[in-house]
mmCIF file of C-alpha atoms and ligand atoms in Angstrom:
data_model
loop_
_atom_site.group_PDB
_atom_site.id
_atom_site.type_symbol
_atom_site.label_atom_id
_atom_site.label_comp_id
_atom_site.label_asym_id
_atom_site.label_seq_id
_atom_site.Cartn_x
_atom_site.Cartn_y
_atom_site.Cartn_z
ATOM 1 C CA MET A 1 -51.818 32.195 -43.176
ATOM 2 C CA GLN A 2 -54.614 34.711 -41.918
ATOM 3 C CA LEU A 3 -57.829 35.769 -43.914
ATOM 4 C CA LYS A 4 -58.206 39.079 -43.550
ATOM 5 C CA ILE A 5 -61.771 40.343 -45.508
ATOM 6 C CA TYR A 6 -61.915 44.510 -46.696
ATOM 7 C CA LYS A 7 -65.021 46.677 -47.355
ATOM 8 C CA ASP A 8 -63.417 47.547 -50.157
ATOM 9 C CA TYR A 9 -60.316 47.742 -53.508
ATOM 10 C CA HIS A 10 -59.350 50.783 -52.222
ATOM 11 C CA SER A 11 -59.023 50.108 -48.275
ATOM 12 C CA LEU A 12 -57.553 46.750 -49.052
ATOM 13 C CA SER A 13 -54.403 48.690 -51.190
ATOM 14 C CA GLU A 14 -54.147 50.884 -47.914
ATOM 15 C CA ALA A 15 -54.004 48.362 -45.709
ATOM 16 C CA ALA A 16 -51.090 46.691 -47.514
ATOM 17 C CA ALA A 17 -49.681 50.346 -48.156
ATOM 18 C CA THR A 18 -49.239 50.693 -45.022
ATOM 19 C CA GLU A 19 -47.405 47.664 -44.158
ATOM 20 C CA ILE A 20 -45.281 48.776 -46.445
ATOM 21 C CA ILE A 21 -44.999 52.123 -44.612
ATOM 22 C CA GLU A 22 -44.160 49.772 -41.267
ATOM 23 C CA LEU A 23 -41.773 47.947 -42.044
ATOM 24 C CA VAL A 24 -39.312 51.059 -43.868
ATOM 25 C CA LYS A 25 -39.765 52.396 -40.734
ATOM 26 C CA ASN A 26 -39.221 50.541 -38.503
ATOM 27 C CA LYS A 27 -36.010 48.339 -41.449
ATOM 28 C CA PRO A 28 -35.065 51.670 -43.329
ATOM 29 C CA ASP A 29 -32.827 49.166 -44.750
ATOM 30 C CA ALA A 30 -35.586 46.227 -45.930
ATOM 31 C CA VAL A 31 -35.565 44.601 -48.501
ATOM 32 C CA LEU A 32 -38.835 44.583 -50.782
ATOM 33 C CA CYS A 33 -40.920 42.318 -53.454
ATOM 34 C CA LEU A 34 -43.790 43.899 -54.737
ATOM 35 C CA ALA A 35 -45.854 42.145 -58.199
ATOM 36 C CA SER A 36 -47.312 44.510 -61.066
ATOM 37 C CA GLY A 37 -50.034 44.118 -61.984
ATOM 38 C CA ASP A 38 -53.538 45.924 -61.717
ATOM 39 C CA THR A 39 -54.154 45.001 -57.518
ATOM 40 C CA PRO A 40 -50.645 46.805 -57.000
ATOM 41 C CA ARG A 41 -51.822 49.475 -57.939
ATOM 42 C CA LEU A 42 -53.184 51.529 -56.007
ATOM 43 C CA THR A 43 -50.745 49.823 -53.329
ATOM 44 C CA CYS A 44 -47.832 50.850 -55.387
ATOM 45 C CA LYS A 45 -49.467 54.374 -55.870
ATOM 46 C CA LEU A 46 -50.791 54.621 -52.559
ATOM 47 C CA PHE A 47 -47.233 53.645 -51.114
ATOM 48 C CA ALA A 48 -45.729 56.222 -52.968
ATOM 49 C CA GLU A 49 -48.047 59.031 -51.776
ATOM 50 C CA LYS A 50 -47.762 58.303 -47.992
ATOM 51 C CA ALA A 51 -43.814 57.961 -48.381
ATOM 52 C CA ILE A 52 -43.192 61.576 -50.102
ATOM 53 C CA LYS A 53 -45.652 63.184 -47.256
ATOM 54 C CA GLU A 54 -44.366 61.473 -44.640
ATOM 55 C CA LYS A 55 -40.822 62.097 -45.519
ATOM 56 C CA ILE A 56 -39.060 57.601 -45.562
ATOM 57 C CA ASP A 57 -35.599 57.859 -46.234
ATOM 58 C CA LEU A 58 -35.917 55.529 -48.491
ATOM 59 C CA SER A 59 -32.138 55.524 -49.629
ATOM 60 C CA ASN A 60 -30.798 51.878 -48.686
ATOM 61 C CA VAL A 61 -34.979 50.154 -49.478
ATOM 62 C CA THR A 62 -33.458 47.092 -51.841
ATOM 63 C CA PHE A 63 -36.845 46.830 -54.540
ATOM 64 C CA ILE A 64 -37.052 43.542 -55.734
ATOM 65 C CA GLY A 65 -39.675 43.258 -58.931
ATOM 66 C CA LEU A 66 -40.883 40.245 -58.332
ATOM 67 C CA ASP A 67 -40.977 38.810 -62.311
ATOM 68 C CA GLU A 68 -40.850 39.601 -66.316
ATOM 69 C CA TRP A 69 -41.681 38.359 -70.287
ATOM 70 C CA VAL A 70 -39.527 37.010 -71.592
ATOM 71 C CA GLY A 71 -38.001 39.473 -75.029
ATOM 72 C CA ILE A 72 -40.128 42.609 -73.740
ATOM 73 C CA PRO A 73 -38.036 45.366 -73.197
ATOM 74 C CA PRO A 74 -38.858 47.651 -70.306
ATOM 75 C CA GLU A 75 -39.890 50.514 -71.906
ATOM 76 C CA ASN A 76 -43.111 48.883 -73.397
ATOM 77 C CA GLU A 77 -45.910 49.594 -71.700
ATOM 78 C CA GLY A 78 -47.177 46.529 -69.852
ATOM 79 C CA SER A 79 -43.159 45.710 -68.995
ATOM 80 C CA CYS A 80 -43.542 44.365 -65.689
ATOM 81 C CA HIS A 81 -40.616 47.030 -65.603
ATOM 82 C CA TYR A 82 -42.353 49.794 -66.875
ATOM 83 C CA PHE A 83 -44.870 49.561 -64.289
ATOM 84 C CA PHE A 84 -42.218 49.410 -60.878
ATOM 85 C CA GLN A 85 -40.492 52.368 -62.796
ATOM 86 C CA HIS A 86 -43.795 54.603 -62.707
ATOM 87 C CA GLU A 87 -45.234 53.601 -59.661
ATOM 88 C CA VAL A 88 -43.274 53.937 -57.348
ATOM 89 C CA LEU A 89 -39.120 54.335 -58.747
ATOM 90 C CA THR A 90 -39.239 57.378 -60.442
ATOM 91 C CA PRO A 91 -42.207 58.841 -57.372
ATOM 92 C CA LEU A 92 -39.762 57.518 -55.191
ATOM 93 C CA HIS A 93 -36.100 58.487 -56.413
ATOM 94 C CA PHE A 94 -34.695 55.337 -56.364
ATOM 95 C CA SER A 95 -30.821 54.473 -57.577
ATOM 96 C CA ALA A 96 -30.238 51.963 -60.276
ATOM 97 C CA ASP A 97 -28.441 50.377 -57.064
ATOM 98 C CA GLN A 98 -31.253 49.922 -54.619
ATOM 99 C CA VAL A 99 -33.418 48.178 -57.943
ATOM 100 C CA HIS A 100 -32.797 44.542 -58.259
ATOM 101 C CA LEU A 101 -34.848 43.601 -62.226
ATOM 102 C CA PHE A 102 -34.890 41.382 -64.480
ATOM 103 C CA ASP A 103 -33.609 42.211 -67.201
ATOM 104 C CA ALA A 104 -35.664 40.210 -69.618
ATOM 105 C CA ILE A 105 -33.414 40.670 -73.446
ATOM 106 C CA SER A 106 -30.800 39.842 -71.185
ATOM 107 C CA GLU A 107 -29.655 37.235 -73.724
ATOM 108 C CA ASN A 108 -28.424 34.344 -70.959
ATOM 109 C CA GLN A 109 -31.261 34.579 -68.405
ATOM 110 C CA GLU A 110 -30.081 31.907 -66.155
ATOM 111 C CA GLU A 111 -27.707 34.797 -64.853
ATOM 112 C CA GLU A 112 -29.926 36.952 -64.611
ATOM 113 C CA CYS A 113 -31.928 34.016 -62.257
ATOM 114 C CA ARG A 114 -29.090 33.267 -60.614
ATOM 115 C CA LYS A 115 -27.536 36.768 -60.099
ATOM 116 C CA MET A 116 -31.665 37.692 -58.352
ATOM 117 C CA ASP A 117 -31.311 35.257 -55.862
ATOM 118 C CA ASN A 118 -27.299 35.934 -55.240
ATOM 119 C CA ILE A 119 -28.299 39.003 -54.447
ATOM 120 C CA ILE A 120 -30.925 38.263 -51.854
ATOM 121 C CA PHE A 121 -29.488 35.867 -50.555
ATOM 122 C CA GLU A 122 -27.057 38.105 -50.069
ATOM 123 C CA LYS A 123 -28.825 40.966 -48.802
ATOM 124 C CA GLY A 124 -30.507 38.119 -45.960
ATOM 125 C CA GLY A 125 -33.368 38.029 -47.741
ATOM 126 C CA ILE A 126 -37.157 39.603 -48.607
ATOM 127 C CA ASP A 127 -38.401 40.835 -44.901
ATOM 128 C CA LEU A 128 -41.946 42.010 -47.165
ATOM 129 C CA MET A 129 -42.931 40.212 -50.320
ATOM 130 C CA ILE A 130 -46.695 41.177 -51.919
ATOM 131 C CA VAL A 131 -48.309 39.680 -55.020
ATOM 132 C CA GLY A 132 -51.126 39.133 -56.818
ATOM 133 C CA ILE A 133 -52.344 36.195 -57.763
ATOM 134 C CA GLY A 134 -53.925 34.623 -62.026
ATOM 135 C CA MET A 135 -56.645 33.828 -62.568
ATOM 136 C CA ASN A 136 -54.765 30.473 -63.128
ATOM 137 C CA GLY A 137 -53.904 30.685 -59.228
ATOM 138 C CA HIS A 138 -50.467 31.405 -60.027
ATOM 139 C CA ILE A 139 -48.261 34.038 -58.023
ATOM 140 C CA GLY A 140 -45.874 36.056 -59.717
ATOM 141 C CA PHE A 141 -45.405 33.318 -63.369
ATOM 142 C CA ASN A 142 -44.921 30.470 -61.077
ATOM 143 C CA GLU A 143 -47.874 28.236 -63.522
ATOM 144 C CA PRO A 144 -50.276 26.058 -62.854
ATOM 145 C CA GLY A 145 -47.350 22.776 -61.934
ATOM 146 C CA VAL A 146 -44.041 24.405 -61.405
ATOM 147 C CA SER A 147 -42.659 22.924 -57.648
ATOM 148 C CA PHE A 148 -42.768 25.190 -54.508
ATOM 149 C CA ASP A 149 -38.732 24.296 -54.048
ATOM 150 C CA LYS A 150 -37.622 26.385 -56.950
ATOM 151 C CA HIS A 151 -35.639 30.388 -56.687
ATOM 152 C CA SER A 152 -35.911 32.169 -59.932
ATOM 153 C CA HIS A 153 -36.374 30.810 -62.971
ATOM 154 C CA VAL A 154 -37.658 30.829 -67.014
ATOM 155 C CA ILE A 155 -41.734 28.821 -67.431
ATOM 156 C CA ASP A 156 -43.402 28.425 -70.892
ATOM 157 C CA LEU A 157 -46.343 30.477 -70.057
ATOM 158 C CA ASP A 158 -49.636 28.723 -69.051
ATOM 159 C CA ASP A 159 -52.318 29.254 -71.514
ATOM 160 C CA THR A 160 -54.343 31.323 -68.827
ATOM 161 C CA THR A 161 -51.597 33.592 -68.656
ATOM 162 C CA LEU A 162 -50.738 34.385 -72.279
ATOM 163 C CA SER A 163 -54.603 35.291 -72.677
ATOM 164 C CA VAL A 164 -55.200 37.013 -69.520
ATOM 165 C CA GLY A 165 -51.384 38.793 -69.372
ATOM 166 C CA GLN A 166 -52.392 40.477 -73.675
ATOM 167 C CA LYS A 167 -54.674 43.278 -70.845
ATOM 168 C CA TYR A 168 -51.062 44.747 -69.911
ATOM 169 C CA PHE A 169 -50.142 46.147 -73.921
ATOM 170 C CA LYS A 170 -51.509 48.384 -75.451
ATOM 171 C CA THR A 171 -50.644 46.647 -78.932
ATOM 172 C CA ALA A 172 -50.259 42.367 -79.340
ATOM 173 C CA VAL A 173 -47.272 41.529 -77.916
ATOM 174 C CA SER A 174 -45.843 38.005 -79.466
ATOM 175 C CA LEU A 175 -45.246 36.698 -75.321
ATOM 176 C CA LEU A 176 -44.588 32.871 -74.321
ATOM 177 C CA LYS A 177 -41.868 32.694 -71.262
ATOM 178 C CA GLY A 178 -41.634 34.076 -67.830
ATOM 179 C CA ILE A 179 -39.001 35.307 -65.043
ATOM 180 C CA THR A 180 -40.089 34.855 -61.695
ATOM 181 C CA LEU A 181 -38.849 34.106 -58.190
ATOM 182 C CA GLY A 182 -39.207 31.277 -56.637
ATOM 183 C CA LEU A 183 -42.502 29.691 -54.580
ATOM 184 C CA HIS A 184 -39.205 29.156 -52.529
ATOM 185 C CA HIS A 185 -38.305 32.823 -51.524
ATOM 186 C CA LEU A 186 -41.910 33.022 -51.071
ATOM 187 C CA ARG A 187 -42.115 30.388 -48.493
ATOM 188 C CA GLU A 188 -38.696 31.811 -46.818
ATOM 189 C CA SER A 189 -39.920 35.208 -46.945
ATOM 190 C CA LYS A 190 -40.507 37.164 -44.142
ATOM 191 C CA LYS A 191 -43.589 39.030 -44.322
ATOM 192 C CA VAL A 192 -46.421 37.622 -47.661
ATOM 193 C CA LEU A 193 -48.836 39.206 -48.369
ATOM 194 C CA LEU A 194 -51.359 38.515 -51.150
ATOM 195 C CA LEU A 195 -53.853 40.458 -52.620
ATOM 196 C CA ALA A 196 -56.946 40.032 -54.957
ATOM 197 C CA ASN A 197 -59.557 42.256 -55.178
ATOM 198 C CA GLY A 198 -63.166 41.382 -57.389
ATOM 199 C CA ALA A 199 -65.265 38.664 -57.797
ATOM 200 C CA LYS A 200 -63.461 37.722 -60.768
ATOM 201 C CA LYS A 201 -60.633 37.092 -58.315
ATOM 202 C CA ALA A 202 -63.175 34.534 -55.991
ATOM 203 C CA GLY A 203 -63.255 31.292 -57.741
ATOM 204 C CA VAL A 204 -59.322 31.406 -56.726
ATOM 205 C CA ILE A 205 -58.925 33.347 -53.825
ATOM 206 C CA GLN A 206 -61.677 30.479 -52.303
ATOM 207 C CA LYS A 207 -59.166 27.455 -53.704
ATOM 208 C CA THR A 208 -56.209 29.870 -52.607
ATOM 209 C CA VAL A 209 -57.788 29.326 -48.937
ATOM 210 C CA GLU A 210 -59.893 25.756 -48.552
ATOM 211 C CA GLY A 211 -57.860 24.086 -51.076
ATOM 212 C CA GLU A 212 -56.622 21.552 -50.790
ATOM 213 C CA ILE A 213 -52.475 22.770 -51.101
ATOM 214 C CA THR A 214 -51.057 21.575 -54.577
ATOM 215 C CA LEU A 215 -48.366 22.370 -57.065
ATOM 216 C CA SER A 216 -51.731 22.489 -59.082
ATOM 217 C CA PHE A 217 -52.719 25.701 -58.118
ATOM 218 C CA PRO A 218 -49.509 27.015 -56.855
ATOM 219 C CA ALA A 219 -51.098 30.011 -54.736
ATOM 220 C CA SER A 220 -52.720 27.082 -52.443
ATOM 221 C CA ILE A 221 -48.852 27.133 -50.741
ATOM 222 C CA MET A 222 -50.206 29.874 -49.192
ATOM 223 C CA GLN A 223 -52.011 28.506 -46.460
ATOM 224 C CA LYS A 224 -48.280 26.526 -45.798
ATOM 225 C CA HIS A 225 -46.513 30.866 -45.137
ATOM 226 C CA SER A 226 -46.078 31.003 -40.857
ATOM 227 C CA ASN A 227 -46.520 34.529 -42.119
ATOM 228 C CA GLY A 228 -48.583 35.048 -44.978
ATOM 229 C CA PHE A 229 -51.353 37.526 -44.646
ATOM 230 C CA VAL A 230 -54.521 35.956 -47.772
ATOM 231 C CA MET A 231 -56.088 40.629 -47.913
ATOM 232 C CA ILE A 232 -59.583 40.807 -50.199
ATOM 233 C CA ASP A 233 -61.753 43.114 -50.426
ATOM 234 C CA GLU A 234 -65.755 41.558 -49.983
ATOM 235 C CA GLU A 235 -66.113 41.078 -53.711
ATOM 236 C CA ALA A 236 -62.990 38.974 -53.615
ATOM 237 C CA ALA A 237 -64.311 36.476 -50.637
ATOM 238 C CA GLY A 238 -67.742 36.291 -51.917
ATOM 239 C CA LEU A 239 -67.119 32.575 -52.461
ATOM 240 C CA ILE A 240 -65.868 32.102 -48.867
ATOM 241 C CA GLU A 241 -67.913 29.783 -46.792
ATOM 242 C CA LYS A 242 -68.761 31.607 -43.458
HETATM 243 P P1 LIG B 301 -53.569 41.678 -61.759
HETATM 244 O O1 LIG B 301 -53.007 40.652 -62.158
HETATM 245 O O2 LIG B 301 -53.111 42.135 -60.872
HETATM 246 O O3 LIG B 301 -53.219 41.809 -63.637
HETATM 247 O O4 LIG B 301 -55.312 40.508 -61.656
HETATM 248 C C1 LIG B 301 -52.158 38.890 -61.302
HETATM 249 C C2 LIG B 301 -51.005 38.151 -61.628
HETATM 250 O O5 LIG B 301 -51.600 37.995 -62.872
HETATM 251 O O6 LIG B 301 -50.874 37.388 -60.971
#
């Protein structure tokens, strides 16, 4: 794992967006997994702007969504589906057959997990995974205590995720479970970028890069990734021993 510190949120997002652009230029049939949330929002926007400006052909790229709130329909503005659709998929004209998002209102969530695992396997694995980090150290919905060996799974959401998660919704929703790619997917991804910005993430970033590698703090698995990058702004780097 390598740590990269940027001056501010914008330069961090520029760097992450450039990573995506370089990948799809070099590998037009790349498998790209993105996270939703406040942190990757600007990365997604800049990626879309750059791809349009540079007229990059994305028609062979496969897009994988990291996770979803179980029971929340895609038209809800707080869903991950809605985020991906508005920030990336519609502006870049991705066709439905290129895009794989968990169907969080399917009655068979187990089948959703196996479908996602098979797609990733058949496509030859994820080339680039870009994730955020939760205030409890989660990645996607890999909550504290989850095994590092899981592929896609459904999980009871941690109390921190349940309360912080309301920020994405205009009106309060009942959240209980999440469906998510697992940390085994992260470990197998050819490259992983974990992004964080702002002073409120300084504590979790310090634990991610300097803490013990432990199931109780899922993001600590980043330390083991040989092509993993923790990309943060100066505020999020505030508690790291320098
Ligand atoms: P955020 O979410 O980017 O909205 O802070 C991060 C996460 O919970 O993974």
